Short mmCIF file of C-alpha atoms in Angstrom, two decimals:
data_model
loop_
_atom_site.label_atom_id
_atom_site.label_comp_id
_atom_site.label_asym_id
_atom_site.label_seq_id
_atom_site.Cartn_x
_atom_site.Cartn_y
_atom_site.Cartn_z
CA MET A 794 121.82 129.48 -121.39
CA GLU A 795 118.26 130.44 -120.51
CA GLY A 796 117.26 128.50 -123.65
CA LEU A 797 119.11 125.33 -122.65
CA ARG A 798 117.67 125.42 -119.12
CA GLY A 799 114.16 125.90 -120.49
CA TYR A 800 114.69 123.13 -123.01
CA GLY A 801 115.85 120.77 -120.26
CA LEU A 802 112.89 121.54 -118.01
CA ILE A 803 110.31 121.09 -120.78
CA ALA A 804 111.96 117.90 -122.03
CA ALA A 805 112.05 116.46 -118.51
CA MET A 806 108.37 117.23 -118.10
CA TRP A 807 107.49 115.39 -121.30
CA ILE A 808 109.62 112.40 -120.32
CA ARG A 809 107.72 112.15 -117.03
CA SER A 810 104.44 112.47 -118.86
CA THR A 811 105.20 109.76 -121.44
CA MET A 812 106.26 107.44 -118.63
CA THR A 813 102.66 107.49 -117.35
CA TYR A 814 101.73 105.17 -120.21
CA ARG A 815 104.73 102.91 -119.76
CA THR A 816 103.58 100.08 -122.06
CA SER A 817 102.87 102.54 -124.81
CA PHE A 818 106.30 104.10 -124.30
CA PHE A 819 108.12 100.79 -124.68
CA LEU A 820 105.98 99.81 -127.65
CA SER A 821 106.68 103.09 -129.41
CA THR A 822 110.43 103.04 -128.65
CA PHE A 823 110.57 99.54 -130.04
CA GLY A 824 108.40 100.63 -132.97
CA ASN A 825 110.73 103.54 -133.63
CA ALA A 826 113.68 101.15 -133.90
CA ALA A 827 111.62 98.66 -135.90
CA ILE A 828 110.50 101.20 -138.53
CA THR A 829 114.09 101.85 -139.46
CA LEU A 830 115.10 98.23 -139.04
CA LEU A 831 112.60 97.16 -141.68
CA ASP A 832 114.18 99.72 -144.01
CA PHE A 833 117.42 97.83 -143.59
CA VAL A 834 115.68 94.47 -144.00
CA ALA A 835 114.45 95.74 -147.39
CA ILE A 836 118.07 96.50 -148.33
CA MET A 837 119.06 93.00 -147.19
CA ILE A 838 116.30 91.55 -149.37
CA MET A 839 117.76 93.51 -152.31
CA PHE A 840 121.14 91.97 -151.53
CA SER A 841 119.64 88.49 -151.51
CA HIS A 842 119.33 89.05 -155.28
CA VAL A 843 122.49 91.05 -156.01
CA ASP A 844 126.08 91.22 -154.71
CA GLU A 845 126.55 94.93 -155.29
CA LEU A 846 124.36 98.02 -155.70
CA GLY A 847 125.97 100.94 -157.50
CA GLY A 848 129.27 99.09 -157.01
CA PHE A 849 128.90 99.00 -153.21
CA THR A 850 128.68 95.86 -151.05
CA LEU A 851 126.16 95.31 -148.22
CA PRO A 852 128.61 96.19 -145.37
CA GLU A 853 129.57 99.39 -147.20
CA ILE A 854 125.92 100.34 -147.58
CA ALA A 855 125.39 99.40 -143.92
CA LEU A 856 128.02 102.00 -143.00
CA LEU A 857 126.09 104.65 -144.93
CA TYR A 858 122.77 103.44 -143.55
CA GLY A 859 123.84 103.23 -139.90
CA SER A 860 125.59 106.60 -139.83
CA CYS A 861 122.76 108.54 -141.41
CA SER A 862 120.13 106.77 -139.32
CA ALA A 863 122.03 107.64 -136.11
CA SER A 864 122.49 111.27 -137.23
CA LEU A 865 118.86 111.72 -138.17
CA GLY A 866 117.74 110.00 -134.95
CA LEU A 867 119.86 112.37 -132.88
CA ALA A 868 118.60 115.46 -134.71
CA ASP A 869 115.05 114.16 -134.46
CA LEU A 870 115.36 113.57 -130.71
CA LEU A 871 116.72 117.08 -130.04
CA LEU A 872 114.92 119.21 -132.65
CA GLY A 873 112.43 116.99 -134.46
CA ASN A 874 109.33 118.52 -132.93
CA THR A 875 110.02 121.88 -134.56
CA ASP A 876 107.94 120.55 -137.47
CA ARG A 877 104.82 121.03 -135.35
CA ILE A 878 105.18 124.79 -135.65
CA GLY A 879 102.69 124.93 -138.54
CA THR A 880 100.00 123.36 -136.36
CA ARG A 881 100.87 125.75 -133.53
CA ILE A 882 100.56 128.75 -135.85
CA ARG A 883 97.19 127.50 -137.07
CA ASP A 884 95.66 126.76 -133.67
CA GLY A 885 97.16 129.85 -132.04
CA SER A 886 99.06 127.99 -129.31
CA LEU A 887 102.31 129.66 -130.40
CA ASP A 888 101.03 132.83 -128.73
CA THR A 889 101.42 131.37 -125.24
CA MET A 890 105.03 130.46 -126.05
CA LEU A 891 105.88 134.02 -127.07
CA VAL A 892 105.04 135.41 -123.64
CA ARG A 893 107.13 132.91 -121.68
CA PRO A 894 110.66 133.97 -120.62
CA VAL A 895 112.31 131.14 -122.60
CA PRO A 896 113.44 131.40 -126.25
CA VAL A 897 110.67 130.23 -128.57
CA LEU A 898 112.95 127.84 -130.46
CA ALA A 899 113.86 126.03 -127.22
CA GLN A 900 110.18 125.70 -126.35
CA VAL A 901 109.15 124.50 -129.78
CA ALA A 902 112.01 121.99 -129.98
CA ALA A 903 111.41 120.55 -126.51
CA ASP A 904 107.64 120.48 -126.93
CA ARG A 905 106.42 116.86 -126.75
CA PHE A 906 110.03 115.73 -126.33
CA ALA A 907 109.92 112.10 -127.47
CA LEU A 908 112.41 109.86 -125.74
CA ARG A 909 111.17 106.95 -127.88
CA ARG A 910 113.36 108.38 -130.65
CA LEU A 911 116.30 106.76 -128.89
CA GLY A 912 115.00 103.70 -130.75
CA ARG A 913 116.19 104.97 -134.11
CA ILE A 914 119.56 106.12 -132.76
CA ALA A 915 120.17 102.72 -131.16
CA GLN A 916 119.19 100.88 -134.31
CA GLY A 917 121.48 103.06 -136.45
CA LEU A 918 124.41 102.49 -134.12
CA VAL A 919 123.84 98.72 -134.14
CA VAL A 920 123.88 98.61 -137.95
CA LEU A 921 126.95 100.88 -137.96
CA GLY A 922 128.70 98.57 -135.50
CA TRP A 923 127.93 95.58 -137.70
CA ALA A 924 129.30 97.43 -140.75
CA VAL A 925 132.54 98.30 -138.96
CA SER A 926 133.05 94.71 -137.84
CA GLU A 927 132.46 93.45 -141.40
CA LEU A 928 134.78 96.05 -142.92
CA ASP A 929 137.84 94.94 -140.94
CA GLN A 930 139.99 94.89 -144.09
CA LEU A 931 139.80 98.69 -144.18
CA HIS A 932 142.86 99.31 -141.94
CA TRP A 933 141.16 101.48 -139.36
CA THR A 934 143.60 104.34 -138.83
CA VAL A 935 143.08 106.89 -136.04
CA GLY A 936 141.78 109.37 -138.64
CA LYS A 937 139.18 106.95 -139.97
CA THR A 938 138.07 105.85 -136.51
CA LEU A 939 137.68 109.43 -135.31
CA MET A 940 135.72 110.19 -138.46
CA LEU A 941 132.79 108.04 -137.24
CA PRO A 942 131.71 110.08 -134.19
CA VAL A 943 132.51 113.33 -136.01
CA MET A 944 130.38 112.20 -138.97
CA ILE A 945 127.41 111.32 -136.74
CA THR A 946 127.41 114.55 -134.71
CA ALA A 947 128.12 116.84 -137.67
CA GLY A 948 125.45 114.95 -139.63
CA ALA A 949 122.98 115.46 -136.80
CA ALA A 950 123.82 119.17 -136.77
CA ILE A 951 123.23 119.46 -140.53
CA PHE A 952 119.87 117.67 -140.22
CA GLY A 953 119.10 119.92 -137.23
CA ALA A 954 119.80 123.04 -139.29
CA VAL A 955 117.47 121.74 -142.01
CA MET A 956 114.78 121.19 -139.36
CA VAL A 957 115.13 124.74 -138.01
CA GLY A 958 115.15 126.14 -141.55
CA GLY A 959 112.09 124.06 -142.41
CA ALA A 960 110.29 125.30 -139.30
CA ALA A 961 111.09 128.89 -140.31
CA PHE A 962 109.65 128.16 -143.75
CA GLN A 963 106.35 127.25 -142.09
CA PHE A 964 105.94 130.82 -140.84
CA LEU A 965 105.77 131.74 -144.51
CA ALA A 966 103.97 128.75 -146.00
CA GLY A 967 101.72 127.57 -143.18
CA ASP A 968 101.29 123.86 -142.55
CA ALA A 969 104.15 122.50 -144.65
CA ALA A 970 105.81 120.04 -142.28
CA GLU A 971 106.08 117.51 -145.07
CA VAL A 972 108.47 119.70 -147.05
CA GLN A 973 110.83 119.55 -144.11
CA ASN A 974 110.33 115.79 -143.89
CA SER A 975 111.29 115.29 -147.50
CA PHE A 976 114.70 116.86 -146.79
CA THR A 977 115.26 115.02 -143.51
CA TYR A 978 113.61 111.60 -143.90
CA GLY A 979 113.88 111.73 -147.69
CA GLY A 980 117.48 112.91 -147.43
CA CYS A 981 118.32 110.03 -145.12
CA THR A 982 116.67 107.54 -147.49
CA MET A 983 118.93 108.91 -150.21
CA LEU A 984 122.08 108.92 -148.06
CA GLN A 985 121.66 105.27 -147.12
CA TYR A 986 122.37 104.33 -150.73
CA PRO A 987 125.73 104.99 -152.41
CA PRO A 988 126.08 108.27 -154.35
CA THR A 989 126.99 106.31 -157.50
CA VAL A 990 123.32 105.28 -157.76
CA PHE A 991 122.03 108.82 -158.32
CA ALA A 992 122.13 111.27 -161.22
CA LYS A 993 124.94 113.85 -161.15
CA ASP A 994 122.54 116.81 -160.94
CA LEU A 995 120.94 115.36 -157.84
CA LEU A 996 124.41 114.90 -156.31
CA ARG A 997 125.29 118.52 -157.09
CA GLY A 998 122.03 119.63 -155.46
CA VAL A 999 122.73 117.80 -152.19
CA THR A 1000 126.38 118.89 -152.16
CA TYR A 1001 126.20 122.59 -153.01
CA ILE A 1002 122.60 123.68 -152.31
CA VAL A 1003 121.32 121.65 -149.33
CA PRO A 1004 124.65 120.11 -148.27
CA LEU A 1005 123.29 116.74 -147.17
CA ALA A 1006 126.27 115.01 -148.83
CA PHE A 1007 128.33 116.19 -145.82
CA VAL A 1008 126.05 114.26 -143.42
CA ASN A 1009 127.70 110.96 -144.32
CA TRP A 1010 128.53 110.49 -148.01
CA LEU A 1011 131.76 112.51 -148.12
CA PRO A 1012 133.14 111.36 -144.75
CA ALA A 1013 132.09 107.75 -145.44
CA LEU A 1014 133.66 107.71 -148.89
CA TYR A 1015 136.92 108.76 -147.22
CA VAL A 1016 136.59 105.97 -144.65
CA LEU A 1017 135.84 103.44 -147.39
CA GLY A 1018 138.71 104.74 -149.55
CA ARG A 1019 136.45 105.51 -152.49
CA PRO A 1020 136.51 108.58 -154.74
CA ASP A 1021 133.68 111.11 -154.73
CA PRO A 1022 131.64 110.89 -157.99
CA LEU A 1023 131.76 114.70 -158.29
CA GLY A 1024 135.56 114.64 -158.05
CA LEU A 1025 135.85 116.75 -154.87
CA PRO A 1026 139.29 116.66 -153.18
CA GLY A 1027 139.85 114.28 -150.24
CA TRP A 1028 140.04 116.96 -147.54
CA VAL A 1029 136.33 117.80 -147.87
CA ALA A 1030 135.72 114.67 -145.79
CA TYR A 1031 136.88 116.73 -142.80
CA ALA A 1032 134.69 119.71 -143.66
CA SER A 1033 131.40 118.35 -142.22
CA PRO A 1034 131.58 120.18 -138.85
CA LEU A 1035 132.37 123.43 -140.65
CA VAL A 1036 129.50 122.87 -143.10
CA ALA A 1037 127.16 122.18 -140.17
CA PHE A 1038 128.19 125.46 -138.59
CA VAL A 1039 127.75 127.35 -141.86
CA VAL A 1040 124.24 125.99 -142.58
CA PHE A 1041 123.08 126.89 -139.09
CA LEU A 1042 123.63 130.58 -139.87
CA PRO A 1043 120.98 130.96 -142.60
CA ALA A 1044 118.67 128.56 -140.72
CA SER A 1045 118.79 130.59 -137.51
CA LEU A 1046 118.49 133.88 -139.38
CA ALA A 1047 115.43 132.52 -141.17
CA TRP A 1048 114.00 131.39 -137.84
CA ARG A 1049 114.45 134.87 -136.34
CA ALA A 1050 112.87 136.47 -139.38
CA GLY A 1051 109.99 133.98 -139.09
CA VAL A 1052 109.31 134.75 -135.43
CA ARG A 1053 109.49 138.50 -136.10
CA SER A 1054 107.03 138.24 -138.99
CA TYR A 1055 104.56 136.16 -136.97
CA ARG A 1056 101.04 137.50 -136.81
CA SER A 1057 98.75 135.66 -134.47
CA THR A 1058 95.59 134.14 -135.92
CA GLY A 1059 93.83 135.57 -132.87
CA SER A 1060 92.08 132.28 -132.17
CA MET B 666 63.31 103.74 -136.67
CA ARG B 667 65.05 102.22 -139.71
CA GLN B 668 65.58 104.68 -142.47
CA PRO B 669 64.80 103.77 -146.07
CA VAL B 670 67.81 102.53 -148.04
CA VAL B 671 67.97 105.58 -150.29
CA GLY B 672 68.02 107.88 -147.28
CA ARG B 673 70.90 105.98 -145.78
CA ALA B 674 72.89 106.04 -149.00
CA GLY B 675 72.31 109.79 -149.06
CA LEU B 676 73.49 110.11 -145.47
CA TYR B 677 76.72 108.19 -146.05
CA GLY B 678 77.24 110.08 -149.30
CA ALA B 679 77.02 113.33 -147.36
CA VAL B 680 79.50 112.04 -144.76
CA ALA B 681 81.91 111.03 -147.54
CA ALA B 682 81.54 114.42 -149.21
CA GLY B 683 82.29 116.02 -145.84
CA GLY B 684 85.47 113.95 -145.53
CA PHE B 685 86.52 115.00 -149.02
CA ARG B 686 85.87 118.71 -148.39
CA ARG B 687 87.56 118.68 -145.03
CA TYR B 688 90.86 117.51 -146.50
CA ALA B 689 90.44 119.78 -149.49
CA THR B 690 90.79 122.76 -147.14
CA TYR B 691 94.36 121.78 -146.25
CA GLY B 692 95.85 123.32 -149.40
CA THR B 693 99.40 123.89 -148.18
CA ALA B 694 99.61 120.50 -146.50
CA THR B 695 98.47 118.85 -149.74
CA ALA B 696 101.04 120.76 -151.80
CA ALA B 697 103.73 119.81 -149.28
CA GLY B 698 102.60 116.19 -149.50
CA VAL B 699 102.83 116.22 -153.29
CA PHE B 700 106.36 117.58 -152.96
CA THR B 701 107.30 114.83 -150.50
CA ASN B 702 105.87 112.01 -152.61
CA THR B 703 107.70 113.36 -155.66
CA VAL B 704 111.04 113.69 -153.84
CA PHE B 705 110.76 110.15 -152.45
CA GLY B 706 109.73 108.97 -155.90
CA PHE B 707 112.91 110.33 -157.45
CA ILE B 708 115.17 108.87 -154.76
CA LEU B 709 113.57 105.43 -154.93
CA ALA B 710 113.49 105.51 -158.75
CA TYR B 711 117.29 105.70 -158.87
CA THR B 712 117.69 102.84 -156.41
CA TYR B 713 115.22 100.77 -158.44
CA ILE B 714 117.16 101.52 -161.63
CA ALA B 715 120.39 100.41 -159.94
CA LEU B 716 118.71 97.23 -158.70
CA TRP B 717 116.99 96.32 -161.95
CA ASP B 718 120.16 97.14 -163.95
CA GLU B 719 121.89 94.53 -161.85
CA ARG B 720 119.00 91.99 -162.00
CA PRO B 721 116.71 92.57 -165.02
CA GLY B 722 113.30 90.94 -164.58
CA LEU B 723 113.56 90.81 -160.78
CA GLY B 724 110.21 90.02 -159.13
CA GLY B 725 108.63 89.50 -162.55
CA TYR B 726 108.96 93.17 -163.56
CA ASP B 727 111.17 94.72 -166.20
CA GLN B 728 112.77 98.04 -165.30
CA SER B 729 109.96 100.27 -166.58
CA GLU B 730 107.36 98.09 -164.83
CA ALA B 731 109.36 98.31 -161.60
CA LEU B 732 109.49 102.10 -161.93
CA THR B 733 105.76 102.17 -162.64
CA PHE B 734 105.19 100.06 -159.55
CA MET B 735 107.12 102.54 -157.44
CA TRP B 736 105.51 105.72 -158.82
CA VAL B 737 101.98 104.31 -158.62
CA SER B 738 102.62 103.26 -155.03
CA GLN B 739 103.78 106.81 -154.19
CA ALA B 740 100.46 107.98 -155.66
CA LEU B 741 98.47 105.58 -153.44
CA LEU B 742 100.29 106.01 -150.11
CA ALA B 743 98.33 108.94 -148.73
CA ALA B 744 94.97 107.64 -149.93
CA GLY B 745 95.53 104.25 -148.27
CA ALA B 746 96.92 105.97 -145.13
CA LEU B 747 99.77 103.48 -145.31
CA ILE B 748 102.25 105.84 -143.66
CA GLY B 749 99.85 106.87 -140.90
CA GLY B 750 97.24 109.59 -141.04
CA GLY B 751 93.61 108.75 -141.62
CA PHE B 752 90.76 108.64 -139.17
CA GLN B 753 92.00 106.23 -136.50
CA GLU B 754 93.75 108.85 -134.35
CA GLU B 755 90.65 111.01 -134.24
CA PHE B 756 88.53 107.94 -133.46
CA GLN B 757 90.84 107.00 -130.58
CA GLU B 758 90.72 110.56 -129.28
CA ARG B 759 86.92 110.41 -129.26
CA VAL B 760 87.07 107.14 -127.34
CA ARG B 761 89.50 108.65 -124.82
CA THR B 762 87.40 111.76 -124.23
CA GLY B 763 84.11 109.85 -124.26
CA ASP B 764 82.77 111.72 -127.31
CA ILE B 765 82.30 108.33 -128.96
CA ALA B 766 79.08 108.00 -126.94
CA VAL B 767 77.64 110.80 -129.09
CA ASP B 768 78.59 108.89 -132.25
CA LEU B 769 76.85 105.80 -130.92
CA TYR B 770 73.56 107.64 -130.59
CA ARG B 771 73.55 108.82 -134.20
CA PRO B 772 70.89 107.15 -136.36
CA ALA B 773 73.69 105.60 -138.44
CA ASP B 774 75.89 102.57 -138.21
CA LEU B 775 79.16 103.47 -136.45
CA GLN B 776 81.40 101.49 -138.78
CA MET B 777 79.69 102.65 -141.99
CA TRP B 778 79.75 106.26 -140.76
CA TRP B 779 83.53 106.21 -140.31
CA LEU B 780 84.02 104.22 -143.52
CA ALA B 781 82.16 106.86 -145.52
CA GLY B 782 84.21 109.68 -143.98
CA ASP B 783 87.48 107.82 -144.59
CA LEU B 784 86.60 107.05 -148.21
CA GLY B 785 85.89 110.75 -148.71
CA ARG B 786 89.31 111.59 -147.30
CA ALA B 787 90.95 108.90 -149.45
CA GLY B 788 89.17 110.17 -152.55
CA PHE B 789 90.56 113.63 -152.03
CA GLN B 790 94.08 112.37 -151.37
CA LEU B 791 93.98 110.13 -154.43
CA LEU B 792 93.31 113.20 -156.56
CA GLY B 793 95.22 115.76 -154.51
CA ARG B 794 98.33 113.78 -153.69
CA GLY B 795 98.23 111.00 -156.26
CA VAL B 796 97.89 112.46 -159.72
CA VAL B 797 100.72 115.01 -159.73
CA PRO B 798 103.55 112.74 -158.52
CA LEU B 799 102.50 110.11 -161.06
CA ILE B 800 102.56 112.64 -163.89
CA VAL B 801 105.98 113.95 -162.81
CA GLY B 802 107.27 110.38 -162.58
CA GLY B 803 105.86 109.64 -166.02
CA LEU B 804 107.60 112.67 -167.51
CA ALA B 805 110.97 111.99 -165.87
CA PHE B 806 111.16 108.21 -166.30
CA GLN B 807 110.10 105.57 -168.81
CA LEU B 808 106.95 104.09 -167.24
CA ALA B 809 104.84 101.16 -168.40
CA LEU B 810 101.38 102.70 -167.83
CA PRO B 811 98.59 100.93 -169.73
CA THR B 812 96.59 102.72 -172.44
CA ASP B 813 93.53 100.45 -172.23
CA PRO B 814 90.73 102.33 -170.37
CA LEU B 815 89.30 99.03 -169.06
CA ARG B 816 92.62 98.35 -167.30
CA TRP B 817 92.37 101.71 -165.54
CA LEU B 818 88.78 101.01 -164.57
CA LEU B 819 89.75 97.66 -163.05
CA PHE B 820 92.61 99.44 -161.30
CA LEU B 821 90.17 101.92 -159.73
CA VAL B 822 87.95 99.06 -158.54
CA SER B 823 91.02 97.43 -157.03
CA VAL B 824 92.08 100.71 -155.39
CA LEU B 825 88.60 101.06 -153.88
CA LEU B 826 88.75 97.52 -152.47
CA GLY B 827 92.25 98.25 -151.17
CA LEU B 828 90.96 101.38 -149.42
CA VAL B 829 88.18 99.40 -147.76
CA VAL B 830 90.68 96.79 -146.52
CA SER B 831 92.90 99.58 -145.22
CA PHE B 832 89.94 101.18 -143.45
CA ALA B 833 88.76 97.89 -141.96
CA LEU B 834 92.18 97.21 -140.48
CA ARG B 835 92.53 100.73 -139.08
CA TYR B 836 89.04 100.49 -137.61
CA LEU B 837 90.35 97.63 -135.48
CA LEU B 838 93.15 99.94 -134.31
CA GLY B 839 90.61 102.62 -133.52
CA LEU B 840 88.54 100.17 -131.46
CA ALA B 841 91.66 99.03 -129.60
CA ALA B 842 91.52 102.41 -127.83
CA PHE B 843 88.55 101.11 -125.81
CA TRP B 844 91.00 98.84 -124.03
CA LEU B 845 94.36 100.64 -124.37
CA MET B 846 93.31 104.26 -123.77
CA ASP B 847 96.46 105.54 -125.53
CA GLY B 848 96.77 104.58 -129.18
CA ALA B 849 100.21 106.06 -130.04
CA GLY B 850 102.21 102.87 -129.52
CA ILE B 851 99.88 100.53 -131.37
CA ASN B 852 99.46 103.01 -134.24
CA MET B 853 103.20 103.18 -134.70
CA MET B 854 103.52 99.40 -134.74
CA ALA B 855 100.70 99.23 -137.27
CA THR B 856 102.47 101.77 -139.51
CA VAL B 857 105.70 99.79 -139.34
CA VAL B 858 103.89 96.67 -140.42
CA SER B 859 101.94 98.36 -143.20
CA ILE B 860 105.06 100.06 -144.65
CA PHE B 861 106.86 96.73 -144.90
CA PHE B 862 104.08 94.30 -145.84
CA SER B 863 102.22 96.48 -148.35
CA GLY B 864 105.12 96.52 -150.82
CA MET B 865 105.99 100.18 -150.23
CA LEU B 866 109.68 99.53 -149.58
CA LEU B 867 110.08 96.85 -152.21
CA PRO B 868 107.52 94.95 -154.33
CA LEU B 869 106.36 91.85 -152.41
CA THR B 870 107.23 89.67 -155.42
CA VAL B 871 110.90 90.43 -154.67
CA PHE B 872 110.63 88.97 -151.13
CA PRO B 873 112.38 85.60 -151.14
CA GLY B 874 110.86 82.09 -151.08
CA GLY B 875 108.23 80.96 -148.59
CA PHE B 876 108.40 84.27 -146.73
CA GLY B 877 107.51 86.03 -149.97
CA GLU B 878 104.54 83.72 -150.57
CA PHE B 879 103.36 84.33 -147.00
CA VAL B 880 103.52 88.15 -147.18
CA ARG B 881 101.57 88.13 -150.44
CA LEU B 882 98.64 86.48 -148.61
CA LEU B 883 98.40 89.11 -145.85
CA PRO B 884 95.81 91.92 -145.95
CA TRP B 885 98.49 94.60 -146.50
CA ALA B 886 99.17 93.09 -149.94
CA ALA B 887 95.58 94.04 -150.83
CA MET B 888 96.32 97.72 -150.18
CA LEU B 889 99.22 98.32 -152.57
CA GLN B 890 100.77 95.29 -154.24
CA VAL B 891 97.48 93.98 -155.65
CA PRO B 892 96.14 97.27 -157.11
CA VAL B 893 99.47 97.99 -158.82
CA ASP B 894 99.60 94.46 -160.23
CA VAL B 895 96.05 94.88 -161.53
CA LEU B 896 97.18 98.05 -163.30
CA LEU B 897 100.28 96.43 -164.76
CA GLY B 898 98.09 93.60 -166.07
CA GLY B 899 100.54 90.75 -166.39
CA GLY B 900 100.39 87.77 -168.71
CA ASP B 901 97.06 85.98 -168.51
CA GLY B 902 94.67 88.91 -168.02
CA ALA B 903 91.10 88.17 -166.96
CA ALA B 904 91.45 85.17 -164.63
CA ARG B 905 94.37 86.72 -162.81
CA THR B 906 92.61 90.06 -162.36
CA ALA B 907 89.45 88.33 -161.10
CA GLY B 908 91.55 86.39 -158.60
CA ALA B 909 93.24 89.59 -157.43
CA LEU B 910 89.93 91.41 -156.90
CA GLY B 911 88.49 88.36 -155.16
CA PHE B 912 91.47 88.23 -152.80
CA GLN B 913 90.86 91.87 -151.84
CA ALA B 914 87.10 91.35 -151.45
CA VAL B 915 87.63 88.40 -149.09
CA TRP B 916 89.96 90.42 -146.85
CA ALA B 917 87.54 93.36 -146.91
CA VAL B 918 84.63 91.16 -145.75
CA VAL B 919 86.68 89.31 -143.11
CA LEU B 920 88.16 92.48 -141.60
CA LEU B 921 84.90 94.44 -141.67
CA GLY B 922 83.23 91.46 -139.95
CA LEU B 923 85.93 91.34 -137.29
CA GLY B 924 85.43 95.06 -136.79
CA ARG B 925 81.71 94.54 -136.15
CA LEU B 926 82.39 91.82 -133.58
CA LEU B 927 84.94 93.95 -131.77
CA GLN B 928 82.66 96.96 -131.99
CA ALA B 929 79.86 95.01 -130.28
CA ALA B 930 82.22 94.09 -127.46
CA ALA B 931 83.49 97.67 -127.22
CA THR B 932 80.04 99.26 -127.07
CA ARG B 933 79.04 96.90 -124.26
CA LYS B 934 82.09 98.23 -122.44
CA VAL B 935 80.88 101.82 -122.92
CA VAL B 936 77.57 100.94 -121.26
CA VAL B 937 79.38 99.27 -118.36
CA GLN B 938 81.55 102.37 -117.81
CA GLY B 939 78.56 104.62 -118.14
CA GLY B 940 79.98 106.38 -121.23
#
């Protein structure tokens, strides 16, 4: 509770501070949406040359793209700044956080809270909306419709766990924010394409080791009525929230171990 | 007042060496960057294979050339600061705090000083973050890398020109801080543009019709698309390569010139504000 309150206060402070440079805020929110939009434009350019990629049509890929973009955007908004921990360890500013009466994770996550990241979430939801309207032949049952919000929030939680785990890794490795980025941004780049495109070993890796497949592939395959290339049973589509919960355990344990092992640089 | 030419070359050489060494100290960050470029390389390689399976010869590349294009571009991203990074944020910070006044009183040209430092940085990142991903990509996939040493030499010339174009454009962003005070928004927009128009997401030859012809004339093409095409060679060799290098050189001169004009206006502004 203390953590949530602290998080809210710090986030509110950063929102006020970014609003001082209002033009810059609007530019960067728009830029945040535009970065991801151009990703999708590149996919549309691909589809100006082909009808299918890995056997999937453009609206089907848009469903994958929009859901993972919204999930990552949400995780990025709430926890994305944890990747700055390496810099904080190096310049010693983590020390001041340790003496405040608010959990360190809440402080690190809310630090430089960037409301502009709403841009990516909005863009993802727009593409997702377009995909749903194009996929009207799918017979949207209650189960499939409910799957969409569940997929986005569970996906955000899985990305969030990866971010916390990655931040914990930086206690050990130092300034390694990019490793975390390759699982989050890189993972999302992967998840926006159909699983049929990738090699089986890669699919096994993102299903059983870092379970990114539960962010959107498995739920989306269920929605689209397509089989999973690894032959997993249909019910795994519903497992995403459980998987999110399960991956948070090692991530938060690693975080605690990281904070405990922290030795200040003394600078 | 004016230093002899050799002295100046020595000065800028020292600044470049400083830029190189400074980035060389970030060992973990470099290793993490290599990891990221390799992971992205693998993901994109599979999407390229799917695309070129469906449309062989798309954009004038066969599948192994397309894969080469992608892996070489992963090797150039950090050096060209195409995904952000580079000197412009530090430059803007110095403008914001007023430290830039100190830079202006150095017995060196402001633009050349920052160019030397940025080339040093780029040189390190080309070695530190470029070579390993390209080797991994070459081991895991069938690439069409040339064996002719002259081709590689021309490629390095083209990379150097691309780096200068990239610097010259980012120098304009740095100078924009004199008017904007906060560079975050404009830097992000610039990154968006450079990711899309450099050919990082998809080779520019795949962009359709008139739009494709237009994007291939923009300066961002000089940073990635052109160097990779120089490496891949293509049909009619010499004339085409000369044209490619000329295209880069023209953008380098134009953008550096624009930078000098803007710099003159900006430094007058410093005097007006009193530093």
